[in-house]
Coordinates of C-alpha atoms in Angstrom, one line a residue:
Chain A
X1 CA -97.2 21.9 84.2
X2 CA -98.7 22.0 80.8
X3 CA -98.6 18.2 80.6
X4 CA -100.7 18.0 83.8
X5 CA -103.2 20.5 82.3
X6 CA -103.3 18.6 79.0
X7 CA -103.9 15.3 80.9
X8 CA -106.7 16.9 82.9
X9 CA -108.3 18.1 79.6
X10 CA -108.0 14.7 78.1
X11 CA -109.8 13.2 81.1
X12 CA -112.6 15.7 80.5
X13 CA -112.9 14.4 77.0
X14 CA -112.6 10.7 77.9
X15 CA -115.1 10.7 80.7
X16 CA -118.1 11.8 78.6
X17 CA -117.0 9.5 75.8
X18 CA -117.1 6.5 78.1
X19 CA -120.7 7.5 78.9
X20 CA -121.3 7.8 75.1
X21 CA -121.8 11.6 75.5
X22 CA -120.4 14.5 73.5
X23 CA -117.3 15.9 75.3
X24 CA -116.6 19.6 75.6
X25 CA -115.1 20.3 72.2
X26 CA -112.8 23.0 73.6
X27 CA -110.9 20.3 75.5
X28 CA -110.3 18.1 72.4
X29 CA -106.9 19.0 71.0
X30 CA -107.2 21.0 67.8
X31 CA -105.0 18.6 66.0
X32 CA -107.4 15.7 66.7
X33 CA -110.5 17.8 65.9
X34 CA -109.0 19.0 62.6
X35 CA -107.8 15.5 61.8
X36 CA -111.3 14.1 62.3
X37 CA -112.8 16.9 60.2
X38 CA -110.3 16.5 57.4
X39 CA -110.8 12.8 57.3
X40 CA -114.6 13.1 57.5
X41 CA -114.7 15.7 54.8
X42 CA -112.7 13.4 52.5
X43 CA -114.9 10.4 53.5
X44 CA -118.0 12.5 53.0
X45 CA -117.4 12.7 49.3
X46 CA -117.9 8.9 48.9
X47 CA -120.2 7.9 51.8
X48 CA -122.6 9.2 54.5
X49 CA -121.2 10.7 57.7
X50 CA -122.7 10.3 61.1
X51 CA -124.5 13.3 62.6
X52 CA -121.5 14.0 64.9
X53 CA -118.9 13.7 62.1
X54 CA -121.0 16.1 60.0
X55 CA -121.2 18.6 62.8
X56 CA -117.5 18.4 63.7
X57 CA -116.6 18.8 60.1
X58 CA -118.9 21.8 59.8
X59 CA -117.6 23.4 63.0
X60 CA -114.0 23.0 61.7
X61 CA -115.1 24.9 58.6
X62 CA -114.7 22.0 56.3
X63 CA -117.3 20.5 53.9
X64 CA -119.2 17.5 55.1
X65 CA -121.2 15.0 53.0
X66 CA -124.1 17.5 53.2
X67 CA -124.9 20.5 55.4
X68 CA -126.2 19.8 58.9
X69 CA -129.6 21.2 59.7
X70 CA -132.1 22.1 62.4
X71 CA -135.8 22.5 61.8
X72 CA -135.9 24.7 65.0
X73 CA -139.2 22.9 65.8
X74 CA -140.1 23.4 69.5
X75 CA -143.7 23.5 70.7
X76 CA -145.0 22.9 67.1
X77 CA -144.3 19.2 67.8
X78 CA -146.3 19.0 70.9
X79 CA -149.1 17.2 69.0
X80 CA -146.6 14.3 68.4
X81 CA -146.9 13.4 72.1
X82 CA -150.4 14.8 72.7
X83 CA -149.1 17.6 74.9
X84 CA -150.3 21.1 75.4
X85 CA -148.5 24.4 75.3
X86 CA -148.4 24.7 79.1
X87 CA -147.1 21.1 79.4
X88 CA -144.3 21.9 76.9
X89 CA -143.3 24.9 78.9
X90 CA -143.6 23.5 82.4
X91 CA -143.0 19.8 82.4
X92 CA -139.4 19.0 81.6
X93 CA -140.0 15.3 81.0
X94 CA -142.6 16.2 78.4
X95 CA -140.5 18.9 76.9
X96 CA -137.6 16.6 76.5
X97 CA -139.9 13.9 75.1
X98 CA -141.2 16.4 72.4
X99 CA -137.7 17.6 71.5
X100 CA -136.4 14.0 71.3
X101 CA -139.3 13.0 69.1
X102 CA -138.5 15.9 66.8
X103 CA -134.9 14.6 66.6
X104 CA -136.0 11.1 65.9
X105 CA -139.0 11.7 63.6
X106 CA -138.0 14.9 61.8
X107 CA -134.3 14.7 61.9
X108 CA -131.5 17.3 62.0
X109 CA -128.2 17.1 64.0
X110 CA -128.9 19.8 66.6
X111 CA -131.4 19.7 69.5
X112 CA -132.1 23.2 70.8
X113 CA -134.3 23.7 73.9
X114 CA -135.7 27.1 73.2
X115 CA -138.8 26.8 75.3
X116 CA -140.1 30.4 75.3
X117 CA -139.0 33.9 76.1
X118 CA -140.4 33.9 79.6
X119 CA -138.3 31.2 81.4
X120 CA -135.8 33.4 83.2
X121 CA -138.2 36.3 83.8
X122 CA -140.7 33.9 85.4
X123 CA -138.1 32.8 88.0
X124 CA -137.3 36.4 88.8
X125 CA -140.9 36.8 89.7
X126 CA -142.6 38.2 86.6
X127 CA -146.2 37.0 86.3
X128 CA -146.5 34.8 83.2
X129 CA -149.7 33.8 81.3
X130 CA -149.7 30.2 80.1
X131 CA -152.4 30.0 77.3
X132 CA -153.7 26.7 76.2
X133 CA -153.3 27.5 72.5
X134 CA -150.2 29.7 72.4
X135 CA -146.7 30.3 73.7
X136 CA -146.4 31.6 77.3
X137 CA -145.8 35.4 77.6
X138 CA -145.4 37.9 80.5
X139 CA -148.5 39.6 81.8
X140 CA -147.6 43.1 80.8
X141 CA -150.5 44.5 82.9
X142 CA -148.4 43.6 85.9
X143 CA -144.7 44.2 85.0
X144 CA -142.2 43.3 87.7
X145 CA -140.3 46.5 86.9
X146 CA -142.9 49.1 87.2
X147 CA -140.6 52.1 87.6
X148 CA -137.0 52.9 86.6
X149 CA -136.0 52.7 90.2
X150 CA -137.0 49.0 90.2
X151 CA -134.1 47.8 88.2
X152 CA -131.9 48.0 91.3
X153 CA -134.5 46.3 93.4
X154 CA -134.7 43.0 91.3
X155 CA -134.2 40.2 93.8
X156 CA -131.1 38.1 93.3
X157 CA -132.8 34.8 93.4
X158 CA -131.4 31.6 94.7
X159 CA -130.8 29.5 91.6
X160 CA -131.7 26.3 93.4
X161 CA -135.3 27.6 93.7
X162 CA -135.5 28.8 90.1
X163 CA -138.1 26.4 88.9
X164 CA -138.2 27.1 85.2
X165 CA -134.5 27.5 84.7
X166 CA -134.0 24.3 86.7
X167 CA -136.5 22.6 84.3
X168 CA -134.4 23.6 81.3
X169 CA -131.4 22.1 83.0
X170 CA -133.4 18.9 83.5
X171 CA -134.5 18.9 79.8
X172 CA -130.8 19.2 78.9
X173 CA -129.9 16.4 81.2
X174 CA -132.5 14.0 79.7
X175 CA -131.6 14.9 76.2
X176 CA -127.9 14.6 76.6
X177 CA -128.4 11.1 77.9
X178 CA -130.9 10.0 75.3
X179 CA -129.2 11.6 72.3
X180 CA -125.7 10.4 73.2
X181 CA -123.3 10.7 70.4
X182 CA -126.0 10.8 67.7
X183 CA -126.2 14.6 67.7
X184 CA -125.5 17.7 69.7
X185 CA -127.8 19.1 72.4
X186 CA -127.3 22.8 73.0
X187 CA -128.1 24.7 76.2
X188 CA -130.1 27.9 76.0
X189 CA -130.0 31.2 77.8
X190 CA -131.6 34.6 77.1
X191 CA -129.2 37.5 77.7
X192 CA -129.9 40.0 80.4
X193 CA -131.4 42.8 78.3
X194 CA -134.1 40.5 76.8
X195 CA -134.9 39.2 80.3
X196 CA -135.3 42.8 81.7
X197 CA -137.4 43.6 78.7
X198 CA -139.8 40.7 79.7
X199 CA -140.1 42.2 83.2
X200 CA -140.6 45.8 82.1
X201 CA -142.5 45.7 78.8
X202 CA -140.8 46.8 75.5
X203 CA -142.1 50.4 75.2
X204 CA -140.8 51.5 78.6
X205 CA -137.7 49.3 78.4
X206 CA -136.5 50.9 75.1
X207 CA -136.9 54.3 76.7
X208 CA -135.1 53.3 79.8
X209 CA -132.2 52.0 77.8
X210 CA -131.7 55.4 76.3
X211 CA -132.7 57.6 79.2
X212 CA -131.5 55.6 82.2
X213 CA -128.6 53.3 81.0
X214 CA -127.0 53.1 84.5
X215 CA -130.3 51.7 86.0
X216 CA -130.6 49.2 83.2
X217 CA -127.0 48.1 83.7
X218 CA -127.7 47.7 87.4
X219 CA -130.5 45.3 86.5
X220 CA -128.3 43.5 84.0
X221 CA -125.7 42.9 86.7
X222 CA -128.2 41.2 89.1
X223 CA -129.7 39.1 86.3
X224 CA -126.3 38.0 84.9
X225 CA -125.2 36.9 88.3
X226 CA -128.0 34.3 88.3
X227 CA -127.5 33.5 84.6
X228 CA -123.9 32.5 85.3
X229 CA -125.3 29.7 87.6
X230 CA -127.9 28.8 85.0
X231 CA -125.2 28.4 82.3
X232 CA -123.0 26.5 84.7
X233 CA -125.7 24.1 85.6
X234 CA -126.5 23.3 81.9
X235 CA -122.8 22.7 81.3
X236 CA -122.7 20.4 84.3
X237 CA -125.3 18.1 82.7
X238 CA -123.1 17.8 79.6
X239 CA -124.3 20.2 76.9
X240 CA -121.3 21.0 74.7
X241 CA -122.8 24.2 73.4
X242 CA -124.7 27.1 75.0
X243 CA -126.9 29.2 72.7
X244 CA -127.3 32.8 73.9
X245 CA -130.2 34.9 72.6
X246 CA -128.9 38.5 72.1
X247 CA -131.8 40.2 70.3
X248 CA -130.8 43.7 71.6
X249 CA -127.6 43.5 69.6
X250 CA -129.4 44.6 66.4
X251 CA -131.2 47.6 65.0
X252 CA -134.4 46.0 66.5
X253 CA -132.8 46.7 69.9
X254 CA -130.5 49.6 70.7
X255 CA -127.6 51.4 68.9
X256 CA -124.4 49.3 68.7
X257 CA -122.4 51.5 71.0
X258 CA -125.3 51.5 73.6
X259 CA -125.6 47.7 73.3
X260 CA -121.9 47.4 74.0
X261 CA -122.2 49.7 77.0
X262 CA -125.3 48.0 78.4
X263 CA -124.7 44.3 77.8
X264 CA -121.2 43.9 76.5
X265 CA -119.5 43.2 79.8
X266 CA -122.2 40.8 80.9
X267 CA -122.3 38.7 77.7
X268 CA -118.5 38.6 77.8
X269 CA -118.6 37.1 81.3
X270 CA -121.2 34.5 80.2
X271 CA -119.3 33.5 77.1
X272 CA -116.0 33.4 79.0
X273 CA -117.6 30.9 81.4
X274 CA -118.7 28.7 78.5
X275 CA -115.3 28.7 76.9
X276 CA -113.5 28.2 80.1
X277 CA -115.5 25.0 80.5
X278 CA -114.5 23.8 77.1
X279 CA -117.9 24.3 75.5
X280 CA -118.8 26.3 72.5
X281 CA -120.8 29.6 72.3
X282 CA -123.6 29.9 69.9
X283 CA -125.5 33.1 69.4
X284 CA -129.1 33.3 68.2
X285 CA -130.4 36.7 67.1
X286 CA -133.5 37.2 65.0
X287 CA -133.2 41.0 64.8
X288 CA -132.6 43.2 61.7
X289 CA -129.1 44.4 61.2
X290 CA -127.4 42.2 63.8
X291 CA -124.1 43.5 65.1
X292 CA -121.9 40.6 64.1
X293 CA -118.7 42.5 64.7
X294 CA -119.6 43.5 68.2
X295 CA -120.9 40.0 69.1
X296 CA -117.7 38.4 67.8
X297 CA -115.6 40.9 69.8
X298 CA -117.5 40.5 73.0
X299 CA -118.4 36.8 72.9
X300 CA -116.1 35.1 70.4
X301 CA -118.9 32.7 69.3
X302 CA -118.3 29.6 67.3
X303 CA -121.8 29.7 65.8
X304 CA -124.2 32.6 64.9
X305 CA -127.8 31.7 64.1
X306 CA -129.5 34.6 62.4
X307 CA -132.8 35.6 60.7
X308 CA -131.7 38.8 59.0
X309 CA -128.5 40.1 57.6
X310 CA -126.0 41.9 59.8
X311 CA -125.7 45.7 59.7
X312 CA -122.6 45.6 57.5
X313 CA -123.7 43.1 54.8
X314 CA -126.2 43.4 52.0
X315 CA -126.6 39.8 51.1
X316 CA -125.7 36.2 52.3
X317 CA -122.7 35.9 49.9
X318 CA -121.2 39.1 51.4
X319 CA -121.9 37.7 54.9
X320 CA -120.2 34.5 54.0
X321 CA -117.1 36.3 52.7
X322 CA -116.9 38.7 55.6
X323 CA -117.6 36.4 58.5
X324 CA -117.7 32.8 57.2
X325 CA -114.2 32.0 58.3
X326 CA -114.8 33.4 61.8
X327 CA -118.1 31.8 62.7
X328 CA -120.3 28.9 61.6
X329 CA -123.4 30.5 60.1
X330 CA -126.8 29.0 60.9
X331 CA -130.0 30.1 59.2
X332 CA -131.7 31.9 57.7
X333 CA -134.8 30.6 56.1
X334 CA -137.6 33.2 56.5
X335 CA -140.1 31.8 59.0
X336 CA -143.0 33.5 57.3
X337 CA -142.3 31.3 54.3
X338 CA -143.1 28.3 56.5
X339 CA -146.7 29.5 56.9
X340 CA -147.7 29.4 53.3
X341 CA -145.1 27.7 51.1
X342 CA -145.4 24.1 50.0
X343 CA -142.6 21.7 51.0
X344 CA -141.3 21.8 47.4
X345 CA -141.1 25.6 47.6
X346 CA -139.4 25.4 50.9
X347 CA -136.8 23.0 49.5
X348 CA -136.1 25.5 46.7
X349 CA -135.6 28.3 49.2
X350 CA -133.2 26.1 51.2
X351 CA -131.3 25.2 48.0
X352 CA -130.7 29.0 47.4
X353 CA -129.3 29.3 50.9
X354 CA -127.1 26.3 50.5
X355 CA -125.8 27.7 47.2
X356 CA -124.9 31.0 48.9
X357 CA -123.6 29.7 52.2
X358 CA -122.4 26.1 52.1
X359 CA -119.2 26.4 50.2
X360 CA -116.2 25.6 52.3
X361 CA -118.3 24.3 55.2
X362 CA -119.2 26.3 58.3
X363 CA -123.0 26.4 57.5
X364 CA -126.0 24.9 59.3
X365 CA -129.3 25.1 57.4
X366 CA -132.2 26.3 59.7
X367 CA -135.1 28.7 59.9
X368 CA -134.1 32.2 61.1
X369 CA -136.1 31.6 64.3
X370 CA -138.4 29.1 65.9
X371 CA -140.6 27.0 63.7
X372 CA -144.1 28.6 64.1
X373 CA -145.8 26.7 66.9
X374 CA -149.2 26.2 65.2
X375 CA -148.1 25.0 61.8
X376 CA -148.1 21.4 60.5
X377 CA -144.6 19.9 60.4
X378 CA -144.4 19.1 56.6
X379 CA -142.2 22.1 56.0
X380 CA -139.9 21.2 58.9
X381 CA -139.3 17.8 57.2
X382 CA -138.7 19.7 53.9
X383 CA -135.8 21.7 55.5
X384 CA -134.1 18.5 56.7
X385 CA -134.7 16.8 53.3
X386 CA -133.3 19.8 51.5
X387 CA -130.1 19.7 53.5
X388 CA -129.7 16.0 52.7
X389 CA -130.5 16.4 49.0
X390 CA -129.0 19.8 48.1
X391 CA -126.4 20.2 50.8
Chain B
X1 CA -134.1 84.3 68.1
X2 CA -130.9 85.8 69.6
X3 CA -129.1 82.4 69.3
X4 CA -130.0 82.1 65.7
X5 CA -129.1 84.1 62.6
X6 CA -132.5 83.7 61.0
X7 CA -136.0 82.3 61.4
X8 CA -135.0 79.4 59.1
X9 CA -132.1 78.5 61.4
X10 CA -134.4 78.5 64.4
X11 CA -136.8 76.2 62.6
X12 CA -134.0 73.9 61.5
X13 CA -132.9 73.7 65.1
X14 CA -136.5 72.9 66.1
X15 CA -136.6 70.1 63.5
X16 CA -133.3 68.7 64.8
X17 CA -134.6 68.3 68.4
X18 CA -136.6 65.3 67.2
X19 CA -133.4 63.5 66.0
X20 CA -131.8 64.3 69.4
X21 CA -135.0 63.4 71.2
X22 CA -134.6 66.6 73.3
X23 CA -138.0 67.5 74.6
X24 CA -136.7 70.3 76.8
X25 CA -135.0 72.1 73.9
X26 CA -138.0 71.5 71.7
X27 CA -140.3 73.3 74.2
X28 CA -137.9 76.2 74.4
X29 CA -137.7 76.5 70.6
X30 CA -141.4 76.1 70.1
X31 CA -142.0 79.1 72.4
X32 CA -139.5 81.0 70.4
X33 CA -141.0 80.2 67.0
X34 CA -144.5 81.0 68.3
X35 CA -143.2 84.4 69.5
X36 CA -141.7 84.8 66.0
X37 CA -145.2 84.4 64.6
X38 CA -144.4 81.4 62.5
X39 CA -147.6 79.7 61.3
X40 CA -148.7 76.4 62.8
X41 CA -148.5 74.8 59.4
X42 CA -144.9 75.8 58.9
X43 CA -144.0 74.5 62.4
X44 CA -145.8 71.2 61.5
X45 CA -143.8 71.0 58.3
X46 CA -140.5 71.4 60.2
X47 CA -141.5 68.8 62.7
X48 CA -142.4 66.3 60.0
X49 CA -139.0 67.0 58.3
X50 CA -137.3 66.1 61.6
X51 CA -139.3 62.9 61.8
X52 CA -138.5 62.1 58.1
X53 CA -134.8 62.6 59.0
X54 CA -135.2 60.1 61.9
X55 CA -137.0 57.7 59.5
X56 CA -134.3 57.9 56.9
X57 CA -131.6 57.2 59.5
X58 CA -133.3 54.1 60.8
X59 CA -133.7 52.9 57.2
X60 CA -129.9 53.3 56.6
X61 CA -129.1 51.6 60.0
X62 CA -128.0 54.9 61.6
X63 CA -130.8 54.8 64.3
X64 CA -132.0 51.9 66.4
X65 CA -135.6 51.0 67.0
X66 CA -135.3 52.3 70.6
X67 CA -134.0 55.6 69.4
X68 CA -136.7 55.9 66.8
X69 CA -139.3 55.3 69.5
X70 CA -138.0 58.2 71.6
X71 CA -137.7 60.4 68.5
X72 CA -141.4 59.7 67.9
X73 CA -142.1 60.6 71.5
X74 CA -140.5 64.0 70.9
X75 CA -142.3 64.5 67.6
X76 CA -145.7 63.8 69.2
X77 CA -144.8 66.0 72.1
X78 CA -144.0 68.8 69.7
X79 CA -147.1 68.4 67.6
X80 CA -149.3 68.2 70.7
X81 CA -147.7 71.3 72.1
X82 CA -148.6 73.4 69.1
X83 CA -152.1 71.8 69.0
X84 CA -151.6 70.5 65.5
X85 CA -152.2 66.8 66.0
X86 CA -155.8 65.9 65.7
X87 CA -157.2 69.3 66.6
X88 CA -157.1 70.6 63.0
X89 CA -159.0 67.8 61.5
X90 CA -159.7 68.7 57.9
X91 CA -161.7 66.8 55.2
X92 CA -158.7 64.6 54.3
X93 CA -158.0 63.7 57.9
X94 CA -161.7 62.9 58.5
X95 CA -161.4 60.4 55.7
X96 CA -158.4 58.9 57.4
X97 CA -159.8 57.7 60.7
X98 CA -157.9 54.7 61.7
X99 CA -158.8 51.9 64.2
X100 CA -155.6 50.2 65.3
X101 CA -155.0 47.1 67.5
X102 CA -153.1 43.9 68.1
X103 CA -154.9 40.6 67.4
X104 CA -156.5 38.3 70.0
X105 CA -153.9 36.2 71.8
X106 CA -151.1 38.6 71.3
X107 CA -149.8 41.0 74.1
X108 CA -147.0 42.6 72.1
X109 CA -148.0 46.2 71.6
X110 CA -144.6 47.9 70.9
X111 CA -145.0 47.6 67.1
X112 CA -148.5 48.9 67.3
X113 CA -147.5 51.7 69.5
X114 CA -144.8 52.8 67.1
X115 CA -147.1 52.7 64.1
X116 CA -149.8 54.6 66.1
X117 CA -147.2 57.3 66.9
X118 CA -146.2 57.5 63.3
X119 CA -149.8 57.9 62.2
X120 CA -150.4 60.6 64.9
X121 CA -147.2 62.4 63.9
X122 CA -148.4 62.5 60.3
X123 CA -151.8 63.9 61.3
X124 CA -154.0 60.8 61.1
X125 CA -156.8 60.4 63.6
X126 CA -156.2 57.2 65.6
X127 CA -158.4 55.1 67.8
X128 CA -156.4 52.6 69.7
X129 CA -158.1 49.3 70.6
X130 CA -155.1 48.0 72.5
X131 CA -153.6 44.5 72.4
X132 CA -155.2 41.1 72.6
X133 CA -158.3 42.5 70.8
X134 CA -161.2 40.3 69.8
X135 CA -163.0 40.5 66.4
X136 CA -166.0 41.9 68.1
X137 CA -164.0 44.7 69.7
X138 CA -162.4 45.6 66.4
X139 CA -165.9 45.7 64.7
X140 CA -167.3 47.9 67.5
X141 CA -164.4 50.2 67.2
X142 CA -164.9 50.7 63.4
X143 CA -168.6 51.4 63.9
X144 CA -168.2 53.7 66.8
X145 CA -165.4 55.8 65.3
X146 CA -166.6 55.6 61.7
X147 CA -163.2 54.4 60.7
X148 CA -162.1 54.0 57.1
X149 CA -158.9 52.2 57.8
X150 CA -158.3 49.1 59.9
X151 CA -154.7 48.6 61.0
X152 CA -153.9 45.2 62.6
X153 CA -150.7 44.1 64.2
X154 CA -149.8 40.4 64.9
X155 CA -146.3 39.8 66.4
X156 CA -146.5 36.1 67.2
X157 CA -146.7 33.2 64.7
X158 CA -149.5 31.7 66.8
X159 CA -151.6 34.9 66.6
X160 CA -151.0 35.8 62.9
X161 CA -153.8 33.5 61.8
X162 CA -156.2 35.6 63.9
X163 CA -155.8 38.4 61.4
X164 CA -158.0 36.7 58.8
X165 CA -161.3 36.6 60.6
X166 CA -161.0 40.2 61.6
X167 CA -160.6 41.4 58.0
X168 CA -163.2 39.0 56.8
X169 CA -165.9 40.2 59.3
X170 CA -164.9 43.9 59.0
X171 CA -165.2 43.8 55.2
X172 CA -168.5 42.0 55.4
X173 CA -170.0 44.6 57.8
X174 CA -168.2 47.7 56.5
X175 CA -167.5 47.2 52.8
X176 CA -165.8 50.6 52.6
X177 CA -163.0 49.6 55.2
X178 CA -159.5 49.2 54.0
X179 CA -157.3 46.9 56.0
X180 CA -153.5 47.3 56.5
X181 CA -151.5 44.6 58.4
X182 CA -148.1 44.1 59.8
X183 CA -146.1 42.0 62.2
X184 CA -143.1 39.8 62.7
X185 CA -144.4 36.8 60.9
X186 CA -146.4 38.7 58.3
X187 CA -145.4 39.4 54.7
X188 CA -147.1 40.7 51.6
X189 CA -148.2 37.3 50.3
X190 CA -149.7 36.3 53.6
X191 CA -151.4 39.7 54.1
X192 CA -153.0 39.4 50.7
X193 CA -154.2 35.8 51.4
X194 CA -155.9 37.2 54.6
X195 CA -157.8 39.7 52.5
X196 CA -155.7 42.8 53.5
X197 CA -155.5 45.8 51.1
X198 CA -151.9 46.5 52.1
X199 CA -149.0 45.1 54.1
X200 CA -146.6 47.3 55.8
X201 CA -143.2 45.9 56.7
X202 CA -142.5 48.5 59.4
X203 CA -143.1 52.0 60.7
X204 CA -141.0 53.4 58.0
X205 CA -143.2 52.3 55.2
X206 CA -146.7 52.5 56.8
X207 CA -147.5 56.1 55.7
X208 CA -146.6 55.3 52.1
X209 CA -148.6 52.1 52.2
X210 CA -151.6 53.8 53.8
X211 CA -151.5 56.6 51.3
X212 CA -151.4 54.1 48.5
X213 CA -154.6 52.4 49.7
X214 CA -156.3 55.8 50.1
X215 CA -155.2 56.9 46.6
X216 CA -156.5 53.6 45.2
X217 CA -159.9 54.7 46.3
X218 CA -160.3 52.3 49.2

């Protein structure tokens, strides 16, 4: 029986490889992955690795030739193809074009389609404002959840008609085909608390989490039901990693025990789905005092992208010692630095991060959050260059 | 006072209602302390101690932002109930009239709301301009309310640059104004480059930062 299962898994690996696409890493036997990583790590000491070799080596917690990196540039690159903010948000062919151009012109090994925070909320019916010169955001004068009783009334939408989520799937599909085996395209999904927050407004939502947790959970259940289809659809088009944004699992959100009660079950379902399909779970959280321990317990992620230190660590070295063997750490260049530092200064900051986090592999250099959308891209290039030079 | 051994114990329990964000118990205890003849100043002092306790807990990661927000709600509720907030405007508070708002192009008003609540809880007089506020509206607010402090929040990277023209115009027209700024993409160096007198990282430091500006004679 196990041989049949193994053969099926091998088929799931071979089929994407024949199309020159990255197979689900979870279906690649550990012995092969570790063998590739060990060999690449050794080869990396004398020659350059390919992007994929570098990522696999890193994911297996071995040292590559240099650390992989992501500039986390999203809409900031819209000028490269003369697109506007609304086009970046709403037209999947243009979005994919922008992200692919970033991959080609700026570099990095990961391609992450973080479009904006309003994608899922928009499909649930939240009115969104699409400014010409800024990122889309919910119209908080007309929240979809007006009253605490509205959580249970959220409509369980038909995913086939979820225009914006479908457009993310399309972006993933285009990128997976174009990037092939030259890098890894991750999917993206906001977790239910953040989506409800977009439909309620933060002030009231925070209060509801504390005063009406059962109502909030009822909302989470409806939203998660649709998110399962969203994640499934992204996996269907071949992304080998899904990134989940879990902002509320930090002191910027709700208390750890409350987060576990409100969102724990739901993120567990989402990450189980990803793992069951052989893909990897990445977490992105740009809050202060992230609950690494809870996130690892509920989601068993392979990667955590962070902006600030977790609640149980006081510096990056401590973080590396405590969690470095459990997850690949991705981050955590201060995005504010990108606004005013020169490329040389950015490279120095990156070097500090590499010194603290790169030993033994398992580190991806990146800003703690999205590259600020209205900045020039010089500092994005500096991040990638720093990885190549100092990593 | 039957449930408490002393007036001090009663006041301590009142103070603790903030940490437990228990509005109902606070109202009950406020009635009790008023009956006891405790001075409004002493009540205020105890409420501030409760707020300080919440503040120190969030600083040591023992309280989340959501909980801090509801603690602030309870503190404001208590201060309003004893008619302490704003109604006893003395000379110092007159000098601390604050116009607060979120920059143009930015709808995120949670940070601003928390800061506003902290200011109110500490007895400052606040004039809220809301979110997505234009330069002109900020200027009109300063003039109309004779503000001495301008508090600006910018939570998006795309809106952070909009802080600079507000400070520039405000200082040109009202040289006495002191500007304090904060937001997700802000830091001290950026704030200084925009002409701000102070940067506040969060709600926990804003009172100290504001007092520093005032003490520096701004």
